[in-house]
Structures are given as C-alpha cells and as structure tokens.
Amino acid sequence: MSIVPITVCGDKILRKKTAKVAEIDDNIIGIISDMFETMRNANGIGLAANQIGLNKQIFVVDVSPVEGYEKYKPVAMINPKIISKSEETDSVEEGCLSIPELRAEIIRPKSVFVNYFDVNMKEHT
C-alpha cells in the first residue's frame, strides 16, 4: 500500500466521466488499497479513483471515524450507480479532499441507494 497524490480542483479528470471496471485483478486490488491509505492519511471519509488521477469507476468510503458511525465498516464500491434517493434532505458541513482547506454546508438527500460491485465482483444494493 502507498499514499498517492490527490488530484485537486481544476484538473480535467475530475469532470470526465470515468470508465467501468471490467474485471478485478491484483492491479485493481492494489489501487483500492492505495485509495484507502491515501484517504485515511488525508483524514477523509471518501475518495473516488479520479481523485487520484485514475479513470476508473471506483469509490472507497470509511465513515467509522465519524462519531455515531463507528459500527460501519469500510466499503470499496466498483462501478457504483445511484439507483434512487430520498426526497427528504439533510444539511451537513462537508469537505472534499480535492478542494483542500474548504468546508461548506451541503444539502444532500437524506438517503441514497447505490448499486455496486465489491472486490469479489459480488453485486450489492
């Protein structure tokens, strides 16, 4: 595992549609490990592959450091797709690892349902 540089706002890859992952191999497993290590080193709770300069549909999240969410396990989502979201919203102060030093109140749906594959290519919703 290694810590890799985080792509910052202004880089075109952050606006580009990312490519689906066709198969999970040692390279993808290594990328996911690097993403978790990079995210944790930066005190983040989520990181997408394009935030480390990779054109791949991979997202990692670990909310366990957040008070009240300690019971949740880290998750790597491969080819994630939002399938539905609640109409009810919530406002929370957030930051983004690609926009260092900036935090803002963000209004988001209170719940989101995502379809994705794990590192064993098992489908989840």
Rosetta silent file (secondary structure, phi, psi, omega in degrees, C-alpha in Angstrom):
SEQUENCE: MSIVPITVCGDKILRKKTAKVAEIDDNIIGIISDMFETMRNANGIGLAANQIGLNKQIFVVDVSPVEGYEKYKPVAMINPKIISKSEETDSVEEGCLSIPELRAEIIRPKSVFVNYFDVNMKEHT
SCORE:     score description
SCORE:     0.000 S_00000001
   1 L     0.000  145.586  176.152    0.000    0.000    0.000 S_00000001
   2 L  -147.900  156.077  176.293    1.114    3.513   -0.668 S_00000001
   3 L   -86.708  129.794 -178.720   -0.094    7.057   -0.348 S_00000001
   4 L  -116.502  157.135 -179.879   -0.613    8.679   -3.732 S_00000001
   5 L   -63.950  142.616  177.267   -1.101   12.364   -4.636 S_00000001
   6 L   -93.919  129.734  178.204   -4.677   13.645   -4.582 S_00000001
   7 L   -69.315  134.138 -177.690   -5.851   15.446   -7.724 S_00000001
   8 L  -103.976  160.634 -179.205   -7.039   18.964   -6.921 S_00000001
   9 L   -49.681  136.225 -177.360   -9.898   21.033   -8.254 S_00000001
  10 L   110.838  -23.849  177.876   -9.226   22.346  -11.748 S_00000001
  11 L   -74.073  132.076 -175.914   -7.821   19.094  -13.124 S_00000001
  12 H   -60.502  -27.895 -177.693   -9.913   17.928  -16.103 S_00000001
  13 H   -63.187  -24.465 -179.981  -10.057   14.314  -14.890 S_00000001
  14 H   -72.279  -16.971  179.094  -12.400   15.402  -12.087 S_00000001
  15 L  -104.017   -9.742 -176.260  -15.025   16.420  -14.672 S_00000001
  16 L   -82.580  140.141  174.393  -14.554   13.473  -17.032 S_00000001
  17 L   -66.338  130.650 -176.403  -16.939   10.503  -16.992 S_00000001
  18 L   -85.976  158.442 -176.890  -14.971    7.571  -15.609 S_00000001
  19 L   -88.509  143.466  175.985  -14.624    4.139  -17.209 S_00000001
  20 L   -65.623  149.941  174.930  -16.244    0.996  -15.842 S_00000001
  21 L   -89.747  122.414 -176.757  -14.007   -1.637  -14.300 S_00000001
  22 L   -82.806  -36.899 -179.618  -14.316   -4.849  -16.362 S_00000001
  23 L  -149.541  154.110  178.017  -12.532   -7.227  -14.001 S_00000001
  24 L   -96.809  119.342  177.067  -10.955   -7.278  -10.583 S_00000001
  25 L  -129.715 -175.384 -178.658   -7.286   -8.205  -10.679 S_00000001
  26 H   -59.950  -33.069  178.320   -4.261   -7.580   -8.463 S_00000001
  27 H   -63.063  -46.226 -179.966   -3.847   -4.123  -10.005 S_00000001
  28 H   -65.311  -42.246  177.672   -7.395   -3.089   -9.017 S_00000001
  29 H   -59.927  -41.345  177.671   -6.952   -4.544   -5.515 S_00000001
  30 H   -64.097  -41.148  177.898   -3.725   -2.517   -5.206 S_00000001
  31 H   -60.512  -46.070 -179.260   -5.483    0.642   -6.378 S_00000001
  32 H   -62.169  -43.078  177.241   -8.216    0.139   -3.782 S_00000001
  33 H   -60.455  -44.775  178.389   -5.626   -0.399   -1.023 S_00000001
  34 H   -62.583  -38.711  179.886   -3.796    2.767   -2.100 S_00000001
  35 H   -63.472  -46.093  178.309   -7.087    4.685   -2.143 S_00000001
  36 H   -60.909  -45.912 -178.343   -7.941    3.674    1.428 S_00000001
  37 H   -64.002  -42.798  179.128   -4.442    4.536    2.660 S_00000001
  38 H   -63.093  -46.261 -179.723   -4.430    7.878    0.813 S_00000001
  39 H   -60.505  -47.642 -178.690   -7.911    8.781    2.077 S_00000001
  40 H   -65.981  -39.126  178.505   -7.074    7.942    5.699 S_00000001
  41 H   -61.612  -31.923 -179.603   -3.752    9.788    5.530 S_00000001
  42 L   -91.591    6.623 -178.581   -5.655   12.896    4.382 S_00000001
  43 L    60.428   36.229  176.937   -8.286   12.451    7.144 S_00000001
  44 L   -97.584  170.270  175.531  -11.019   11.853    4.580 S_00000001
  45 L  -120.219   -4.132  177.619  -14.016    9.534    4.680 S_00000001
  46 E  -155.062  147.910  179.952  -14.478    9.041    0.925 S_00000001
  47 E  -155.650  132.087  176.012  -12.325    9.045   -2.197 S_00000001
  48 E  -100.864  152.727 -177.073  -13.017    8.332   -5.872 S_00000001
  49 H   -57.699  -36.190  179.991  -10.401    6.926   -8.250 S_00000001
  50 H   -66.827  -18.485  176.336  -10.437   10.069  -10.391 S_00000001
  51 H   -74.421   -9.437  171.688   -9.342   11.987   -7.278 S_00000001
  52 H  -117.571   22.069  172.572   -6.023   10.148   -7.560 S_00000001
  53 L    83.255   13.644 -178.179   -5.857   10.645  -11.328 S_00000001
  54 L  -107.697  132.663 -179.796   -7.337    7.301  -12.421 S_00000001
  55 L   -86.408   69.657 -178.180  -10.103    6.994  -14.997 S_00000001
  56 L  -141.370  146.041  177.662  -11.947    4.191  -13.185 S_00000001
  57 L   -85.409   79.332  177.353  -15.350    3.819  -11.526 S_00000001
  58 E  -134.912  136.075  178.283  -14.097    3.027   -8.029 S_00000001
  59 E  -137.439  133.519  175.060  -15.118    4.742   -4.801 S_00000001
  60 E  -116.974  145.570 -179.857  -13.954    3.970   -1.261 S_00000001
  61 E  -144.751  140.096  174.615  -15.663    5.124    1.913 S_00000001
  62 L  -146.504   99.490 -178.774  -14.973    4.691    5.614 S_00000001
  63 L   -92.577    1.269 -175.840  -17.259    6.656    7.932 S_00000001
  64 L   -59.048  -25.918  176.523  -16.207    4.745   11.068 S_00000001
  65 L   -72.750  -12.199 -176.741  -14.044    7.658   12.367 S_00000001
  66 L   -84.995  131.732 -179.828  -17.188    9.859   12.497 S_00000001
  67 L   -55.529  130.343 -179.180  -18.980    9.987   15.841 S_00000001
  68 L    93.531  -10.576 -177.985  -22.151    7.897   15.677 S_00000001
  69 L  -119.392   15.833 -174.728  -20.937    5.849   12.689 S_00000001
  70 L   -59.616  -26.624 -176.097  -18.290    3.708   14.402 S_00000001
  71 L   -76.648  -13.492 -176.842  -20.181    0.466   13.663 S_00000001
  72 L   -81.507  140.246 -179.242  -19.917    0.870    9.875 S_00000001
  73 L   -92.944  154.185  175.097  -17.196   -0.998    8.007 S_00000001
  74 L   -61.333  145.330 -179.050  -15.066    0.442    5.175 S_00000001
  75 E  -133.528  136.072  169.381  -16.512   -0.228    1.711 S_00000001
  76 E  -107.386  123.829 -179.868  -14.975   -0.239   -1.760 S_00000001
  77 E  -108.900  123.686  178.617  -17.586    0.318   -4.475 S_00000001
  78 E  -108.948  131.958 -176.284  -16.757   -0.737   -8.014 S_00000001
  79 E    53.001   49.609 -178.726  -18.912    0.619  -10.852 S_00000001
  80 E   -69.640  146.084  177.719  -21.263    2.376   -8.394 S_00000001
  81 E  -144.058  124.968  176.422  -24.550    3.724   -9.704 S_00000001
  82 E   -71.103  124.551 -179.052  -27.137    5.713   -7.758 S_00000001
  83 E  -105.096  -23.327  173.516  -30.472    3.972   -8.304 S_00000001
  84 E  -164.636  162.345  178.416  -32.683    6.118   -6.073 S_00000001
  85 E  -147.370  153.996 -179.571  -32.584    8.866   -3.490 S_00000001
  86 L   -75.413  154.725  174.276  -34.944   10.230   -0.885 S_00000001
  87 L   -77.879  -29.073  178.716  -36.846   13.448   -1.394 S_00000001
  88 L   -69.158  138.851 -177.635  -36.048   14.346    2.210 S_00000001
  89 E  -118.441  168.923  177.627  -32.757   16.232    2.546 S_00000001
  90 E  -142.919  146.572  179.044  -30.201   16.932    5.227 S_00000001
  91 E  -112.533  124.611 -177.776  -27.648   19.719    5.559 S_00000001
  92 E  -138.648  143.604  174.270  -24.173   18.807    6.802 S_00000001
  93 E   -74.268  128.391 -177.631  -20.836   20.592    6.781 S_00000001
  94 E  -131.536  162.003  170.519  -18.532   18.736    4.377 S_00000001
  95 E  -128.467  171.393  177.764  -15.100   18.960    2.891 S_00000001
  96 E  -137.139  130.969 -178.437  -13.572   17.464   -0.246 S_00000001
  97 L   -63.602  -21.235  178.537  -10.053   16.090   -0.495 S_00000001
  98 L   -87.805   -5.204  175.126   -9.753   17.630   -3.981 S_00000001
  99 E  -128.095   75.000 -174.717  -10.576   21.093   -2.615 S_00000001
 100 E   -58.976  147.918  174.237   -8.209   21.350    0.361 S_00000001
 101 E    70.532    8.040  179.186   -8.925   23.772    3.186 S_00000001
 102 E  -118.104  130.308  173.903  -12.558   24.395    2.142 S_00000001
 103 E  -129.889  147.105 -179.381  -15.597   23.246    4.097 S_00000001
 104 E  -154.132  155.763  173.377  -19.214   24.198    3.396 S_00000001
 105 E   -72.731  125.298 -178.892  -22.781   23.334    4.343 S_00000001
 106 E  -121.175  132.827  176.035  -24.048   20.925    1.692 S_00000001
 107 E   -97.647  123.873 -179.041  -27.670   19.869    1.224 S_00000001
 108 E  -134.281  162.005  172.283  -27.987   16.253    0.096 S_00000001
 109 E   -57.744  144.200 -179.606  -30.706   13.600    0.026 S_00000001
 110 L   -65.634  -32.873  176.419  -31.093   12.031    3.476 S_00000001
 111 L  -140.024  148.780 -179.910  -30.690    8.561    1.943 S_00000001
 112 E  -136.597  135.836  175.951  -29.277    7.230   -1.311 S_00000001
 113 E  -106.060  126.952 -174.607  -29.486    3.695   -2.708 S_00000001
 114 E  -122.554  135.855  171.743  -26.455    2.604   -4.699 S_00000001
 115 E  -100.127  131.599 -179.194  -25.874   -0.479   -6.827 S_00000001
 116 E  -157.364  169.992  175.245  -22.209   -1.546   -6.901 S_00000001
 117 E  -112.180  144.977  175.861  -19.814   -4.481   -7.004 S_00000001
 118 L   -92.093 -173.992 -176.213  -17.361   -5.374   -4.243 S_00000001
 119 L   -67.471  -12.942  175.508  -13.792   -6.655   -4.705 S_00000001
 120 L   -98.433   10.275 -176.767  -15.181  -10.176   -5.265 S_00000001
 121 L    60.370   28.205  173.040  -17.471   -8.844   -8.037 S_00000001
 122 L   -86.450  131.910 -177.905  -20.471   -9.571   -5.817 S_00000001
 123 E   -81.373  140.050  178.667  -23.318   -7.185   -6.577 S_00000001
 124 E  -132.559  153.013  171.461  -24.799   -5.070   -3.760 S_00000001
 125 L  -132.980    0.000    0.000  -27.639   -2.576   -3.467 S_00000001
